Amino acid sequence: TVRADLVLEAMAQLAAADIRPRWWKLEPYQAVEPARRVAAYGAAHARSGCLVLGRGADRELVAEWVATAAGVPGYSGFAIGRTLWVEPLHEFLQHRCDERDVAAKMAANYLYFVNVYRQQKGS
């Protein structure tokens, strides 16, 4: 609750300065209510909406965050990176897979989160 209040305060200060980002890339929330409050304000003061970040967390936790965001109006998607590529890159650097394999593993990770988001969104 405190973090959501601080995020809303920061967003309000930026909006008062007439700063409207294309996307608000937001820290994740596991609870729906703070996610809803932040996303509603963020979507009203951004040109495209809100994205949930992955923070480099493990796959299961990021899937929870993506699912929460998908069920909240104002979120338009996710912006995750390390969760997608750290393990495949590590395998590649350890010579346990080749370039094709690492690209396929990264793509499979991305599609996994697309499916999590779409299933929760109902699309």
mmCIF file with all atom_site columns, C-alpha atoms in Angstrom:
data_model
loop_
_atom_site.group_PDB
_atom_site.id
_atom_site.type_symbol
_atom_site.label_atom_id
_atom_site.label_alt_id
_atom_site.label_comp_id
_atom_site.label_asym_id
_atom_site.label_entity_id
_atom_site.label_seq_id
_atom_site.pdbx_PDB_ins_code
_atom_site.Cartn_x
_atom_site.Cartn_y
_atom_site.Cartn_z
_atom_site.occupancy
_atom_site.B_iso_or_equiv
_atom_site.pdbx_formal_charge
_atom_site.auth_seq_id
_atom_site.auth_comp_id
_atom_site.auth_asym_id
_atom_site.auth_atom_id
_atom_site.pdbx_PDB_model_num
ATOM 1   C CA . THR A 1 1   ? 0.000  0.000   0.000   1.00 0.00 ? 1   THR A CA 1
ATOM 2   C CA . VAL A 1 2   ? 2.762  2.425   0.901   1.00 0.00 ? 2   VAL A CA 1
ATOM 3   C CA . ARG A 1 3   ? 4.663  1.695   -2.299  1.00 0.00 ? 3   ARG A CA 1
ATOM 4   C CA . ALA A 1 4   ? 1.538  2.188   -4.409  1.00 0.00 ? 4   ALA A CA 1
ATOM 5   C CA . ASP A 1 5   ? 0.886  5.514   -2.673  1.00 0.00 ? 5   ASP A CA 1
ATOM 6   C CA . LEU A 1 6   ? 4.454  6.643   -3.398  1.00 0.00 ? 6   LEU A CA 1
ATOM 7   C CA . VAL A 1 7   ? 4.154  5.602   -7.043  1.00 0.00 ? 7   VAL A CA 1
ATOM 8   C CA . LEU A 1 8   ? 0.870  7.522   -7.357  1.00 0.00 ? 8   LEU A CA 1
ATOM 9   C CA . GLU A 1 9   ? 2.459  10.576  -5.765  1.00 0.00 ? 9   GLU A CA 1
ATOM 10  C CA . ALA A 1 10  ? 5.390  10.447  -8.205  1.00 0.00 ? 10  ALA A CA 1
ATOM 11  C CA . MET A 1 11  ? 3.020  10.004  -11.155 1.00 0.00 ? 11  MET A CA 1
ATOM 12  C CA . ALA A 1 12  ? 0.946  12.988  -9.999  1.00 0.00 ? 12  ALA A CA 1
ATOM 13  C CA . GLN A 1 13  ? 4.050  15.172  -9.732  1.00 0.00 ? 13  GLN A CA 1
ATOM 14  C CA . LEU A 1 14  ? 5.092  14.240  -13.256 1.00 0.00 ? 14  LEU A CA 1
ATOM 15  C CA . ALA A 1 15  ? 1.561  14.789  -14.592 1.00 0.00 ? 15  ALA A CA 1
ATOM 16  C CA . ALA A 1 16  ? 1.488  18.227  -12.890 1.00 0.00 ? 16  ALA A CA 1
ATOM 17  C CA . ALA A 1 17  ? 4.692  19.042  -14.782 1.00 0.00 ? 17  ALA A CA 1
ATOM 18  C CA . ASP A 1 18  ? 2.873  17.986  -17.989 1.00 0.00 ? 18  ASP A CA 1
ATOM 19  C CA . ILE A 1 19  ? 5.095  14.941  -18.447 1.00 0.00 ? 19  ILE A CA 1
ATOM 20  C CA . ARG A 1 20  ? 3.157  12.156  -20.181 1.00 0.00 ? 20  ARG A CA 1
ATOM 21  C CA . PRO A 1 21  ? 5.222  9.082   -20.969 1.00 0.00 ? 21  PRO A CA 1
ATOM 22  C CA . ARG A 1 22  ? 4.234  6.740   -23.750 1.00 0.00 ? 22  ARG A CA 1
ATOM 23  C CA . TRP A 1 23  ? 4.256  3.841   -21.277 1.00 0.00 ? 23  TRP A CA 1
ATOM 24  C CA . TRP A 1 24  ? 4.405  3.627   -17.525 1.00 0.00 ? 24  TRP A CA 1
ATOM 25  C CA . LYS A 1 25  ? 6.675  0.671   -16.825 1.00 0.00 ? 25  LYS A CA 1
ATOM 26  C CA . LEU A 1 26  ? 5.522  -0.321  -13.368 1.00 0.00 ? 26  LEU A CA 1
ATOM 27  C CA . GLU A 1 27  ? 6.919  -2.470  -10.616 1.00 0.00 ? 27  GLU A CA 1
ATOM 28  C CA . PRO A 1 28  ? 4.733  -5.536  -10.129 1.00 0.00 ? 28  PRO A CA 1
ATOM 29  C CA . TYR A 1 29  ? 2.008  -6.001  -7.560  1.00 0.00 ? 29  TYR A CA 1
ATOM 30  C CA . GLN A 1 30  ? 0.773  -9.353  -6.319  1.00 0.00 ? 30  GLN A CA 1
ATOM 31  C CA . ALA A 1 31  ? -2.376 -7.804  -4.874  1.00 0.00 ? 31  ALA A CA 1
ATOM 32  C CA . VAL A 1 32  ? -5.005 -6.560  -7.296  1.00 0.00 ? 32  VAL A CA 1
ATOM 33  C CA . GLU A 1 33  ? -6.096 -3.417  -5.436  1.00 0.00 ? 33  GLU A CA 1
ATOM 34  C CA . PRO A 1 34  ? -2.779 -1.495  -5.511  1.00 0.00 ? 34  PRO A CA 1
ATOM 35  C CA . ALA A 1 35  ? -2.230 -2.648  -9.101  1.00 0.00 ? 35  ALA A CA 1
ATOM 36  C CA . ARG A 1 36  ? -5.686 -1.331  -10.023 1.00 0.00 ? 36  ARG A CA 1
ATOM 37  C CA . ARG A 1 37  ? -5.115 2.081   -8.393  1.00 0.00 ? 37  ARG A CA 1
ATOM 38  C CA . VAL A 1 38  ? -1.722 2.609   -9.994  1.00 0.00 ? 38  VAL A CA 1
ATOM 39  C CA . ALA A 1 39  ? -2.779 1.323   -13.428 1.00 0.00 ? 39  ALA A CA 1
ATOM 40  C CA . ALA A 1 40  ? -5.916 3.468   -13.513 1.00 0.00 ? 40  ALA A CA 1
ATOM 41  C CA . TYR A 1 41  ? -3.945 6.624   -12.818 1.00 0.00 ? 41  TYR A CA 1
ATOM 42  C CA . GLY A 1 42  ? -1.063 5.593   -15.038 1.00 0.00 ? 42  GLY A CA 1
ATOM 43  C CA . ALA A 1 43  ? -3.263 4.750   -18.023 1.00 0.00 ? 43  ALA A CA 1
ATOM 44  C CA . ALA A 1 44  ? -5.037 8.101   -17.678 1.00 0.00 ? 44  ALA A CA 1
ATOM 45  C CA . HIS A 1 45  ? -1.692 9.922   -17.742 1.00 0.00 ? 45  HIS A CA 1
ATOM 46  C CA . ALA A 1 46  ? 0.232  7.963   -20.377 1.00 0.00 ? 46  ALA A CA 1
ATOM 47  C CA . ARG A 1 47  ? -0.097 7.951   -24.120 1.00 0.00 ? 47  ARG A CA 1
ATOM 48  C CA . SER A 1 48  ? -0.246 4.151   -24.429 1.00 0.00 ? 48  SER A CA 1
ATOM 49  C CA . GLY A 1 49  ? -0.875 2.649   -20.983 1.00 0.00 ? 49  GLY A CA 1
ATOM 50  C CA . CYS A 1 50  ? 0.994  0.632   -18.395 1.00 0.00 ? 50  CYS A CA 1
ATOM 51  C CA . LEU A 1 51  ? 3.373  -2.312  -18.589 1.00 0.00 ? 51  LEU A CA 1
ATOM 52  C CA . VAL A 1 52  ? 4.358  -4.573  -15.723 1.00 0.00 ? 52  VAL A CA 1
ATOM 53  C CA . LEU A 1 53  ? 8.065  -5.245  -15.198 1.00 0.00 ? 53  LEU A CA 1
ATOM 54  C CA . GLY A 1 54  ? 9.636  -8.574  -14.337 1.00 0.00 ? 54  GLY A CA 1
ATOM 55  C CA . ARG A 1 55  ? 12.516 -7.329  -12.153 1.00 0.00 ? 55  ARG A CA 1
ATOM 56  C CA . GLY A 1 56  ? 14.606 -10.348 -13.186 1.00 0.00 ? 56  GLY A CA 1
ATOM 57  C CA . ALA A 1 57  ? 12.599 -12.556 -10.841 1.00 0.00 ? 57  ALA A CA 1
ATOM 58  C CA . ASP A 1 58  ? 12.048 -16.270 -11.359 1.00 0.00 ? 58  ASP A CA 1
ATOM 59  C CA . ARG A 1 59  ? 9.569  -17.567 -13.899 1.00 0.00 ? 59  ARG A CA 1
ATOM 60  C CA . GLU A 1 60  ? 6.812  -18.523 -11.411 1.00 0.00 ? 60  GLU A CA 1
ATOM 61  C CA . LEU A 1 61  ? 6.789  -15.170 -9.634  1.00 0.00 ? 61  LEU A CA 1
ATOM 62  C CA . VAL A 1 62  ? 6.872  -13.197 -12.885 1.00 0.00 ? 62  VAL A CA 1
ATOM 63  C CA . ALA A 1 63  ? 3.998  -15.332 -14.192 1.00 0.00 ? 63  ALA A CA 1
ATOM 64  C CA . GLU A 1 64  ? 1.967  -14.316 -11.106 1.00 0.00 ? 64  GLU A CA 1
ATOM 65  C CA . TRP A 1 65  ? 2.753  -10.643 -11.710 1.00 0.00 ? 65  TRP A CA 1
ATOM 66  C CA . VAL A 1 66  ? 1.917  -10.865 -15.414 1.00 0.00 ? 66  VAL A CA 1
ATOM 67  C CA . ALA A 1 67  ? -1.361 -12.637 -14.630 1.00 0.00 ? 67  ALA A CA 1
ATOM 68  C CA . THR A 1 68  ? -2.279 -10.000 -12.026 1.00 0.00 ? 68  THR A CA 1
ATOM 69  C CA . ALA A 1 69  ? -1.555 -7.168  -14.457 1.00 0.00 ? 69  ALA A CA 1
ATOM 70  C CA . ALA A 1 70  ? -3.488 -8.841  -17.268 1.00 0.00 ? 70  ALA A CA 1
ATOM 71  C CA . GLY A 1 71  ? -6.591 -8.870  -15.100 1.00 0.00 ? 71  GLY A CA 1
ATOM 72  C CA . VAL A 1 72  ? -6.348 -5.157  -14.264 1.00 0.00 ? 72  VAL A CA 1
ATOM 73  C CA . PRO A 1 73  ? -7.669 -2.444  -16.611 1.00 0.00 ? 73  PRO A CA 1
ATOM 74  C CA . GLY A 1 74  ? -4.940 -0.009  -17.596 1.00 0.00 ? 74  GLY A CA 1
ATOM 75  C CA . TYR A 1 75  ? -2.223 -2.589  -18.173 1.00 0.00 ? 75  TYR A CA 1
ATOM 76  C CA . SER A 1 76  ? -1.464 -3.169  -21.839 1.00 0.00 ? 76  SER A CA 1
ATOM 77  C CA . GLY A 1 77  ? 1.213  -5.825  -21.475 1.00 0.00 ? 77  GLY A CA 1
ATOM 78  C CA . PHE A 1 78  ? 4.556  -6.576  -19.896 1.00 0.00 ? 78  PHE A CA 1
ATOM 79  C CA . ALA A 1 79  ? 8.190  -5.560  -20.253 1.00 0.00 ? 79  ALA A CA 1
ATOM 80  C CA . ILE A 1 80  ? 10.302 -8.410  -19.010 1.00 0.00 ? 80  ILE A CA 1
ATOM 81  C CA . GLY A 1 81  ? 13.815 -9.251  -20.074 1.00 0.00 ? 81  GLY A CA 1
ATOM 82  C CA . ARG A 1 82  ? 16.175 -11.056 -17.725 1.00 0.00 ? 82  ARG A CA 1
ATOM 83  C CA . THR A 1 83  ? 13.570 -13.665 -16.867 1.00 0.00 ? 83  THR A CA 1
ATOM 84  C CA . LEU A 1 84  ? 13.459 -14.510 -20.575 1.00 0.00 ? 84  LEU A CA 1
ATOM 85  C CA . TRP A 1 85  ? 17.129 -14.659 -21.403 1.00 0.00 ? 85  TRP A CA 1
ATOM 86  C CA . VAL A 1 86  ? 19.364 -15.160 -18.345 1.00 0.00 ? 86  VAL A CA 1
ATOM 87  C CA . GLU A 1 87  ? 19.164 -18.958 -18.127 1.00 0.00 ? 87  GLU A CA 1
ATOM 88  C CA . PRO A 1 88  ? 19.420 -19.610 -21.880 1.00 0.00 ? 88  PRO A CA 1
ATOM 89  C CA . LEU A 1 89  ? 22.342 -17.196 -22.121 1.00 0.00 ? 89  LEU A CA 1
ATOM 90  C CA . HIS A 1 90  ? 24.066 -18.896 -19.190 1.00 0.00 ? 90  HIS A CA 1
ATOM 91  C CA . GLU A 1 91  ? 23.654 -22.275 -20.926 1.00 0.00 ? 91  GLU A CA 1
ATOM 92  C CA . PHE A 1 92  ? 25.063 -20.804 -24.131 1.00 0.00 ? 92  PHE A CA 1
ATOM 93  C CA . LEU A 1 93  ? 28.062 -19.276 -22.370 1.00 0.00 ? 93  LEU A CA 1
ATOM 94  C CA . GLN A 1 94  ? 28.716 -22.631 -20.686 1.00 0.00 ? 94  GLN A CA 1
ATOM 95  C CA . HIS A 1 95  ? 28.687 -24.237 -24.169 1.00 0.00 ? 95  HIS A CA 1
ATOM 96  C CA . ARG A 1 96  ? 25.660 -26.356 -23.267 1.00 0.00 ? 96  ARG A CA 1
ATOM 97  C CA . CYS A 1 97  ? 23.677 -25.141 -26.288 1.00 0.00 ? 97  CYS A CA 1
ATOM 98  C CA . ASP A 1 98  ? 24.300 -23.413 -29.597 1.00 0.00 ? 98  ASP A CA 1
ATOM 99  C CA . GLU A 1 99  ? 22.948 -20.135 -30.986 1.00 0.00 ? 99  GLU A CA 1
ATOM 100 C CA . ARG A 1 100 ? 19.832 -21.767 -32.438 1.00 0.00 ? 100 ARG A CA 1
ATOM 101 C CA . ASP A 1 101 ? 19.020 -23.442 -29.141 1.00 0.00 ? 101 ASP A CA 1
ATOM 102 C CA . VAL A 1 102 ? 19.508 -20.293 -27.086 1.00 0.00 ? 102 VAL A CA 1
ATOM 103 C CA . ALA A 1 103 ? 17.276 -18.301 -29.447 1.00 0.00 ? 103 ALA A CA 1
ATOM 104 C CA . ALA A 1 104 ? 14.620 -21.034 -29.347 1.00 0.00 ? 104 ALA A CA 1
ATOM 105 C CA . LYS A 1 105 ? 14.704 -21.121 -25.535 1.00 0.00 ? 105 LYS A CA 1
ATOM 106 C CA . MET A 1 106 ? 14.363 -17.335 -25.292 1.00 0.00 ? 106 MET A CA 1
ATOM 107 C CA . ALA A 1 107 ? 11.466 -17.398 -27.759 1.00 0.00 ? 107 ALA A CA 1
ATOM 108 C CA . ALA A 1 108 ? 9.767  -20.207 -25.827 1.00 0.00 ? 108 ALA A CA 1
ATOM 109 C CA . ASN A 1 109 ? 10.118 -18.215 -22.603 1.00 0.00 ? 109 ASN A CA 1
ATOM 110 C CA . TYR A 1 110 ? 8.589  -15.143 -24.242 1.00 0.00 ? 110 TYR A CA 1
ATOM 111 C CA . LEU A 1 111 ? 5.689  -17.146 -25.660 1.00 0.00 ? 111 LEU A CA 1
ATOM 112 C CA . TYR A 1 112 ? 5.065  -18.662 -22.242 1.00 0.00 ? 112 TYR A CA 1
ATOM 113 C CA . PHE A 1 113 ? 4.481  -15.181 -20.787 1.00 0.00 ? 113 PHE A CA 1
ATOM 114 C CA . VAL A 1 114 ? 2.407  -14.099 -23.782 1.00 0.00 ? 114 VAL A CA 1
ATOM 115 C CA . ASN A 1 115 ? 0.157  -17.100 -23.107 1.00 0.00 ? 115 ASN A CA 1
ATOM 116 C CA . VAL A 1 116 ? -0.039 -16.321 -19.364 1.00 0.00 ? 116 VAL A CA 1
ATOM 117 C CA . TYR A 1 117 ? -1.080 -12.761 -20.196 1.00 0.00 ? 117 TYR A CA 1
ATOM 118 C CA . ARG A 1 118 ? -3.570 -13.748 -22.894 1.00 0.00 ? 118 ARG A CA 1
ATOM 119 C CA . GLN A 1 119 ? -5.193 -16.484 -20.789 1.00 0.00 ? 119 GLN A CA 1
ATOM 120 C CA . GLN A 1 120 ? -5.776 -14.106 -17.899 1.00 0.00 ? 120 GLN A CA 1
ATOM 121 C CA . LYS A 1 121 ? -6.921 -11.326 -20.220 1.00 0.00 ? 121 LYS A CA 1
ATOM 122 C CA . GLY A 1 122 ? -9.369 -13.697 -21.868 1.00 0.00 ? 122 GLY A CA 1
ATOM 123 C CA . SER A 1 123 ? -8.077 -13.237 -25.409 1.00 0.00 ? 123 SER A CA 1
#
